[in-house]
Amino acid sequence: MSDGNGNGNGIGNGIRVAALGDIPEGEGIAVDKAVTGTADNIALLRDTDGTVWALDDTCTHETASLADGWVEDGHVECPLHSSRFCLKNGEVQGLPATRDTCPHRVEVRDGEVYLFPGETP
């Protein structure tokens, strides 16, 4: 989650992955693993309160993109079978998924979204 101050560690100042305006509230976009250097693409998810979160993109139940899911009230719902995950920590909040997904730290600075892959929020 963004602290708004640009305080970062790990991979320097993070990877600029999107403009805030690229992610509509209640929706998400996927950032390719070639950009992030991770095993999975990363979903940038913008909650209905405007906060941006990042989770591994592939649902842990079946192969579906969480970036294509529904985002509201601190959760993302998978578009395939409606599994729900907490945006803050990736914990499963609704079946059929039974395994948590991986969260990643995000910062928003001057309208730009920076990702810190592998760092917990």
CSV table of N, CA and C in Angstrom, one decimal:
chain,number,residue,atom,x,y,z
A,1,MET,N,0.8,-1.2,0.0
A,1,MET,CA,0.0,0.0,0.0
A,1,MET,C,0.9,1.2,0.0
A,2,SER,N,0.4,2.3,-0.5
A,2,SER,CA,1.2,3.5,-0.6
A,2,SER,C,1.2,4.3,0.7
A,3,ASP,N,2.4,4.8,1.1
A,3,ASP,CA,2.4,5.6,2.3
A,3,ASP,C,2.4,7.1,1.8
A,4,GLY,N,2.5,7.3,0.5
A,4,GLY,CA,2.4,8.6,-0.1
A,4,GLY,C,3.7,9.4,0.1
A,5,ASN,N,4.7,8.9,0.8
A,5,ASN,CA,5.9,9.6,1.0
A,5,ASN,C,7.1,9.2,0.2
A,6,GLY,N,6.8,8.1,-0.6
A,6,GLY,CA,7.9,7.6,-1.4
A,6,GLY,C,9.0,6.9,-0.7
A,7,ASN,N,8.7,6.5,0.6
A,7,ASN,CA,9.7,5.8,1.4
A,7,ASN,C,9.8,4.4,0.8
A,8,GLY,N,11.0,4.0,0.4
A,8,GLY,CA,11.1,2.6,-0.2
A,8,GLY,C,12.4,2.0,0.2
A,9,ASN,N,12.5,0.7,0.2
A,9,ASN,CA,13.7,0.0,0.3
A,9,ASN,C,13.7,-1.2,-0.6
A,10,GLY,N,14.6,-2.1,-0.5
A,10,GLY,CA,14.5,-3.2,-1.4
A,10,GLY,C,15.1,-2.8,-2.7
A,11,ILE,N,14.2,-2.8,-3.7
A,11,ILE,CA,14.7,-2.5,-5.1
A,11,ILE,C,14.6,-1.0,-5.3
A,12,GLY,N,15.4,-0.2,-4.5
A,12,GLY,CA,15.5,1.2,-4.7
A,12,GLY,C,14.2,1.9,-4.6
A,13,ASN,N,13.8,2.6,-5.6
A,13,ASN,CA,12.5,3.3,-5.6
A,13,ASN,C,11.4,2.6,-6.2
A,14,GLY,N,11.5,1.3,-6.4
A,14,GLY,CA,10.5,0.5,-7.0
A,14,GLY,C,10.5,0.6,-8.5
A,15,ILE,N,9.6,-0.2,-9.1
A,15,ILE,CA,9.4,-0.2,-10.6
A,15,ILE,C,8.2,0.6,-10.9
A,16,ARG,N,8.3,1.6,-11.8
A,16,ARG,CA,7.1,2.3,-12.2
A,16,ARG,C,6.4,1.4,-13.2
A,17,VAL,N,5.1,1.1,-12.8
A,17,VAL,CA,4.4,0.1,-13.6
A,17,VAL,C,3.1,0.7,-14.2
A,18,ALA,N,2.6,1.8,-13.8
A,18,ALA,CA,1.4,2.4,-14.3
A,18,ALA,C,1.2,3.8,-13.8
A,19,ALA,N,0.3,4.5,-14.5
A,19,ALA,CA,-0.2,5.8,-13.9
A,19,ALA,C,-1.4,5.4,-13.1
A,20,LEU,N,-1.7,6.2,-12.1
A,20,LEU,CA,-2.8,5.9,-11.2
A,20,LEU,C,-4.1,5.9,-12.1
A,21,GLY,N,-4.2,6.8,-13.0
A,21,GLY,CA,-5.4,6.9,-13.9
A,21,GLY,C,-5.6,5.7,-14.8
A,22,ASP,N,-4.6,4.8,-15.0
A,22,ASP,CA,-4.7,3.6,-15.8
A,22,ASP,C,-5.5,2.5,-15.1
A,23,ILE,N,-5.7,2.7,-13.8
A,23,ILE,CA,-6.4,1.7,-13.0
A,23,ILE,C,-7.7,2.2,-12.5
A,24,PRO,N,-8.9,2.0,-13.1
A,24,PRO,CA,-10.1,2.5,-12.6
A,24,PRO,C,-10.5,2.0,-11.2
A,25,GLU,N,-11.1,2.8,-10.4
A,25,GLU,CA,-11.6,2.3,-9.1
A,25,GLU,C,-12.5,1.0,-9.3
A,26,GLY,N,-12.2,0.0,-8.5
A,26,GLY,CA,-13.0,-1.2,-8.5
A,26,GLY,C,-12.6,-2.2,-9.6
A,27,GLU,N,-11.4,-1.9,-10.2
A,27,GLU,CA,-10.9,-2.8,-11.3
A,27,GLU,C,-9.4,-3.0,-11.1
A,28,GLY,N,-8.8,-3.8,-12.0
A,28,GLY,CA,-7.4,-4.0,-11.9
A,28,GLY,C,-6.7,-4.1,-13.3
A,29,ILE,N,-5.4,-4.1,-13.3
A,29,ILE,CA,-4.6,-4.4,-14.5
A,29,ILE,C,-3.5,-5.4,-14.1
A,30,ALA,N,-3.1,-6.1,-15.1
A,30,ALA,CA,-2.0,-7.1,-14.9
A,30,ALA,C,-0.7,-6.5,-15.4
A,31,VAL,N,0.4,-6.7,-14.6
A,31,VAL,CA,1.7,-6.3,-15.0
A,31,VAL,C,2.5,-7.6,-15.3
A,32,ASP,N,3.0,-7.6,-16.5
A,32,ASP,CA,3.7,-8.8,-17.0
A,32,ASP,C,4.9,-9.2,-16.2
A,33,LYS,N,5.1,-10.5,-15.9
A,33,LYS,CA,6.2,-11.0,-15.1
A,33,LYS,C,7.6,-10.6,-15.8
A,34,ALA,N,7.6,-10.4,-17.1
A,34,ALA,CA,8.9,-9.9,-17.7
A,34,ALA,C,9.3,-8.6,-17.2
A,35,VAL,N,8.3,-7.8,-16.8
A,35,VAL,CA,8.6,-6.4,-16.2
A,35,VAL,C,8.9,-6.5,-14.7
A,36,THR,N,8.2,-7.4,-14.0
A,36,THR,CA,8.4,-7.5,-12.5
A,36,THR,C,9.5,-8.4,-12.1
A,37,GLY,N,9.9,-9.4,-12.9
A,37,GLY,CA,10.9,-10.3,-12.5
A,37,GLY,C,10.4,-11.4,-11.6
A,38,THR,N,9.1,-11.6,-11.5
A,38,THR,CA,8.5,-12.5,-10.6
A,38,THR,C,8.0,-13.8,-11.4
A,39,ALA,N,7.7,-14.8,-10.7
A,39,ALA,CA,7.2,-16.1,-11.3
A,39,ALA,C,5.8,-15.9,-12.0
A,40,ASP,N,5.0,-15.0,-11.4
A,40,ASP,CA,3.7,-14.8,-12.0
A,40,ASP,C,3.5,-13.3,-12.3
A,41,ASN,N,2.6,-13.0,-13.2
A,41,ASN,CA,2.2,-11.6,-13.4
A,41,ASN,C,1.7,-11.1,-12.1
A,42,ILE,N,1.7,-9.8,-12.0
A,42,ILE,CA,1.2,-9.1,-10.8
A,42,ILE,C,0.0,-8.3,-11.1
A,43,ALA,N,-1.1,-8.5,-10.3
A,43,ALA,CA,-2.3,-7.7,-10.5
A,43,ALA,C,-2.2,-6.4,-9.7
A,44,LEU,N,-2.4,-5.3,-10.3
A,44,LEU,CA,-2.5,-4.0,-9.6
A,44,LEU,C,-4.0,-3.8,-9.5
A,45,LEU,N,-4.5,-3.7,-8.2
A,45,LEU,CA,-6.0,-3.6,-8.0
A,45,LEU,C,-6.3,-2.4,-7.2
A,46,ARG,N,-7.3,-1.6,-7.8
A,46,ARG,CA,-7.6,-0.3,-7.1
A,46,ARG,C,-9.0,-0.5,-6.5
A,47,ASP,N,-9.0,-0.4,-5.1
A,47,ASP,CA,-10.2,-0.6,-4.3
A,47,ASP,C,-11.1,0.6,-4.6
A,48,THR,N,-12.4,0.4,-4.2
A,48,THR,CA,-13.4,1.5,-4.3
A,48,THR,C,-13.1,2.7,-3.6
A,49,ASP,N,-12.1,2.7,-2.6
A,49,ASP,CA,-11.7,3.9,-1.9
A,49,ASP,C,-10.5,4.6,-2.6
A,50,GLY,N,-10.1,4.0,-3.7
A,50,GLY,CA,-9.0,4.6,-4.4
A,50,GLY,C,-7.6,4.0,-4.1
A,51,THR,N,-7.5,3.2,-3.1
A,51,THR,CA,-6.2,2.6,-2.7
A,51,THR,C,-5.8,1.6,-3.7
A,52,VAL,N,-4.5,1.5,-4.0
A,52,VAL,CA,-4.0,0.5,-4.9
A,52,VAL,C,-3.2,-0.5,-4.1
A,53,TRP,N,-3.5,-1.8,-4.5
A,53,TRP,CA,-2.8,-3.0,-3.9
A,53,TRP,C,-2.3,-3.8,-5.0
A,54,ALA,N,-1.4,-4.8,-4.7
A,54,ALA,CA,-0.8,-5.7,-5.6
A,54,ALA,C,-0.8,-7.1,-5.1
A,55,LEU,N,-1.3,-8.0,-5.9
A,55,LEU,CA,-1.3,-9.5,-5.6
A,55,LEU,C,-0.8,-10.2,-6.8
A,56,ASP,N,-0.2,-11.5,-6.6
A,56,ASP,CA,0.0,-12.3,-7.7
A,56,ASP,C,-1.3,-12.4,-8.5
A,57,ASP,N,-1.1,-12.4,-9.8
A,57,ASP,CA,-2.3,-12.3,-10.7
A,57,ASP,C,-3.1,-13.6,-10.8
A,58,THR,N,-2.5,-14.7,-10.8
A,58,THR,CA,-3.2,-16.0,-11.0
A,58,THR,C,-3.9,-16.5,-9.7
A,59,CYS,N,-5.2,-16.7,-9.8
A,59,CYS,CA,-6.0,-17.3,-8.7
A,59,CYS,C,-5.4,-18.6,-8.3
A,60,THR,N,-5.3,-18.8,-7.0
A,60,THR,CA,-4.7,-20.1,-6.5
A,60,THR,C,-5.6,-21.3,-6.6
A,61,HIS,N,-6.9,-21.1,-7.0
A,61,HIS,CA,-7.8,-22.2,-7.2
A,61,HIS,C,-7.7,-22.7,-8.6
A,62,GLU,N,-7.9,-21.9,-9.6
A,62,GLU,CA,-7.7,-22.3,-11.0
A,62,GLU,C,-7.1,-21.2,-11.8
A,63,THR,N,-6.7,-21.4,-13.0
A,63,THR,CA,-6.0,-20.4,-13.8
A,63,THR,C,-7.0,-19.3,-14.3
A,64,ALA,N,-7.0,-18.2,-13.6
A,64,ALA,CA,-7.7,-17.1,-13.9
A,64,ALA,C,-7.0,-15.8,-13.4
A,65,SER,N,-7.2,-14.7,-14.1
A,65,SER,CA,-6.5,-13.5,-13.8
A,65,SER,C,-7.3,-12.7,-12.7
A,66,LEU,N,-6.7,-12.4,-11.6
A,66,LEU,CA,-7.4,-11.6,-10.6
A,66,LEU,C,-7.5,-10.2,-11.0
A,67,ALA,N,-6.7,-9.7,-12.0
A,67,ALA,CA,-6.8,-8.4,-12.5
A,67,ALA,C,-8.1,-8.2,-13.3
A,68,ASP,N,-8.7,-9.3,-13.7
A,68,ASP,CA,-10.0,-9.3,-14.4
A,68,ASP,C,-11.2,-9.5,-13.4
A,69,GLY,N,-10.9,-9.5,-12.1
A,69,GLY,CA,-11.9,-9.7,-11.1
A,69,GLY,C,-12.6,-8.5,-10.7
A,70,TRP,N,-13.4,-8.6,-9.7
A,70,TRP,CA,-14.2,-7.4,-9.1
A,70,TRP,C,-13.5,-7.0,-7.8
A,71,VAL,N,-13.3,-5.7,-7.7
A,71,VAL,CA,-12.5,-5.2,-6.5
A,71,VAL,C,-13.4,-4.2,-5.8
A,72,GLU,N,-13.6,-4.6,-4.5
A,72,GLU,CA,-14.4,-3.7,-3.6
A,72,GLU,C,-14.2,-4.0,-2.1
A,73,ASP,N,-14.3,-3.0,-1.3
A,73,ASP,CA,-14.3,-3.2,0.2
A,73,ASP,C,-13.1,-4.1,0.6
A,74,GLY,N,-11.9,-3.9,0.1
A,74,GLY,CA,-10.7,-4.6,0.6
A,74,GLY,C,-10.5,-6.0,0.1
A,75,HIS,N,-11.3,-6.4,-1.0
A,75,HIS,CA,-11.2,-7.7,-1.5
A,75,HIS,C,-11.2,-7.7,-3.0
A,76,VAL,N,-10.7,-8.8,-3.6
A,76,VAL,CA,-10.8,-9.0,-5.0
A,76,VAL,C,-11.5,-10.4,-5.2
A,77,GLU,N,-12.5,-10.4,-6.1
A,77,GLU,CA,-13.2,-11.7,-6.4
A,77,GLU,C,-12.8,-12.2,-7.7
A,78,CYS,N,-12.3,-13.4,-7.8
A,78,CYS,CA,-11.9,-14.1,-9.0
A,78,CYS,C,-13.1,-14.1,-10.0
A,79,PRO,N,-12.8,-13.8,-11.3
A,79,PRO,CA,-13.9,-13.9,-12.2
A,79,PRO,C,-14.4,-15.3,-12.7
A,80,LEU,N,-13.6,-16.3,-12.3
A,80,LEU,CA,-13.9,-17.6,-12.8
A,80,LEU,C,-14.9,-18.3,-11.8
A,81,HIS,N,-14.5,-18.5,-10.5
A,81,HIS,CA,-15.4,-19.2,-9.6
A,81,HIS,C,-15.7,-18.4,-8.3
A,82,SER,N,-15.4,-17.1,-8.3
A,82,SER,CA,-15.8,-16.2,-7.3
A,82,SER,C,-15.0,-16.4,-6.0
A,83,SER,N,-13.8,-17.0,-6.0
A,83,SER,CA,-12.9,-17.0,-4.8
A,83,SER,C,-12.6,-15.6,-4.5
A,84,ARG,N,-12.5,-15.3,-3.2
A,84,ARG,CA,-12.2,-13.9,-2.7
A,84,ARG,C,-10.9,-13.9,-2.0
A,85,PHE,N,-10.1,-12.8,-2.2
A,85,PHE,CA,-8.8,-12.6,-1.5
A,85,PHE,C,-8.8,-11.2,-0.9
A,86,CYS,N,-8.2,-11.1,0.3
A,86,CYS,CA,-7.9,-9.9,0.9
A,86,CYS,C,-6.9,-9.1,0.1
A,87,LEU,N,-7.1,-7.8,-0.2
A,87,LEU,CA,-6.1,-7.0,-0.9
A,87,LEU,C,-4.9,-6.7,-0.1
A,88,LYS,N,-5.0,-6.6,1.2
A,88,LYS,CA,-3.9,-6.2,2.1
A,88,LYS,C,-2.9,-7.3,2.3
A,89,ASN,N,-3.3,-8.6,2.4
A,89,ASN,CA,-2.4,-9.6,2.7
A,89,ASN,C,-2.5,-10.9,1.9
A,90,GLY,N,-3.5,-10.9,0.9
A,90,GLY,CA,-3.6,-12.0,0.0
A,90,GLY,C,-4.3,-13.2,0.6
A,91,GLU,N,-4.8,-13.1,1.8
A,91,GLU,CA,-5.5,-14.3,2.5
A,91,GLU,C,-6.8,-14.6,1.7
A,92,VAL,N,-7.1,-15.9,1.7
A,92,VAL,CA,-8.4,-16.3,1.1
A,92,VAL,C,-9.5,-15.9,2.0
A,93,GLN,N,-10.5,-15.3,1.4
A,93,GLN,CA,-11.7,-14.8,2.2
A,93,GLN,C,-13.0,-15.5,1.7
A,94,GLY,N,-12.9,-16.4,0.7
A,94,GLY,CA,-14.1,-17.1,0.2
A,94,GLY,C,-13.7,-18.2,-0.7
A,95,LEU,N,-14.3,-19.4,-0.6
A,95,LEU,CA,-14.1,-20.6,-1.4
A,95,LEU,C,-14.5,-20.3,-2.8
A,96,PRO,N,-14.0,-21.1,-3.7
A,96,PRO,CA,-13.4,-22.4,-3.6
A,96,PRO,C,-11.9,-22.4,-3.3
A,97,ALA,N,-11.2,-21.3,-3.5
A,97,ALA,CA,-9.8,-21.2,-3.2
A,97,ALA,C,-9.5,-21.6,-1.7
A,98,THR,N,-8.4,-22.3,-1.5
A,98,THR,CA,-8.0,-22.6,-0.1
A,98,THR,C,-6.6,-22.1,0.2
A,99,ARG,N,-5.8,-21.7,-0.8
A,99,ARG,CA,-4.5,-21.2,-0.6
A,99,ARG,C,-4.4,-19.7,-0.8
A,100,ASP,N,-3.7,-19.0,0.1
A,100,ASP,CA,-3.5,-17.6,0.0
A,100,ASP,C,-2.7,-17.2,-1.3
A,101,THR,N,-2.8,-16.0,-1.7
A,101,THR,CA,-2.0,-15.5,-2.8
A,101,THR,C,-0.9,-14.5,-2.2
A,102,CYS,N,0.1,-14.2,-3.0
A,102,CYS,CA,1.2,-13.4,-2.5
A,102,CYS,C,0.9,-11.9,-2.7
A,103,PRO,N,1.0,-11.1,-1.7
A,103,PRO,CA,0.9,-9.6,-1.8
A,103,PRO,C,2.2,-9.0,-2.1
A,104,HIS,N,2.2,-7.8,-2.7
A,104,HIS,CA,3.4,-7.1,-3.0
A,104,HIS,C,3.2,-5.6,-2.6
A,105,ARG,N,4.3,-5.0,-2.2
A,105,ARG,CA,4.2,-3.6,-1.8
A,105,ARG,C,4.0,-2.7,-3.0
A,106,VAL,N,3.2,-1.6,-2.8
A,106,VAL,CA,2.9,-0.6,-3.9
A,106,VAL,C,3.0,0.7,-3.2
A,107,GLU,N,3.6,1.7,-4.0
A,107,GLU,CA,3.5,3.1,-3.6
A,107,GLU,C,3.0,3.9,-4.7
A,108,VAL,N,2.2,4.9,-4.4
A,108,VAL,CA,1.7,5.9,-5.4
A,108,VAL,C,2.4,7.2,-5.1
A,109,ARG,N,3.2,7.7,-6.1
A,109,ARG,CA,3.9,9.0,-5.9
A,109,ARG,C,3.6,9.8,-7.1
A,110,ASP,N,3.1,11.0,-6.9
A,110,ASP,CA,2.8,12.0,-7.9
A,110,ASP,C,2.0,11.4,-9.1
A,111,GLY,N,1.0,10.6,-8.7
A,111,GLY,CA,0.1,10.0,-9.7
A,111,GLY,C,0.7,8.8,-10.5
A,112,GLU,N,1.8,8.3,-10.0
A,112,GLU,CA,2.5,7.2,-10.7
A,112,GLU,C,2.5,6.0,-9.7
A,113,VAL,N,2.3,4.8,-10.2
A,113,VAL,CA,2.3,3.6,-9.3
A,113,VAL,C,3.6,2.9,-9.4
A,114,TYR,N,4.2,2.6,-8.3
A,114,TYR,CA,5.5,2.0,-8.2
A,114,TYR,C,5.3,0.6,-7.4
A,115,LEU,N,5.9,-0.4,-8.0
A,115,LEU,CA,5.8,-1.7,-7.4
A,115,LEU,C,7.1,-2.2,-6.9
A,116,PHE,N,7.0,-2.9,-5.7
A,116,PHE,CA,8.2,-3.5,-5.1
A,116,PHE,C,7.9,-5.0,-5.0
A,117,PRO,N,8.2,-5.7,-6.1
A,117,PRO,CA,7.9,-7.2,-6.1
A,117,PRO,C,8.6,-7.9,-5.0
A,118,GLY,N,7.9,-8.8,-4.4
A,118,GLY,CA,8.4,-9.6,-3.3
A,118,GLY,C,8.4,-9.0,-1.9
A,119,GLU,N,8.2,-7.7,-1.9
A,119,GLU,CA,8.1,-7.0,-0.6
A,119,GLU,C,6.7,-7.0,-0.1
A,120,THR,N,6.5,-7.4,1.2
A,120,THR,CA,5.1,-7.4,1.7
A,120,THR,C,4.7,-5.9,2.0
A,121,PRO,N,3.4,-5.7,1.8
A,121,PRO,CA,2.9,-4.3,2.1
A,121,PRO,C,3.0,-3.9,3.6
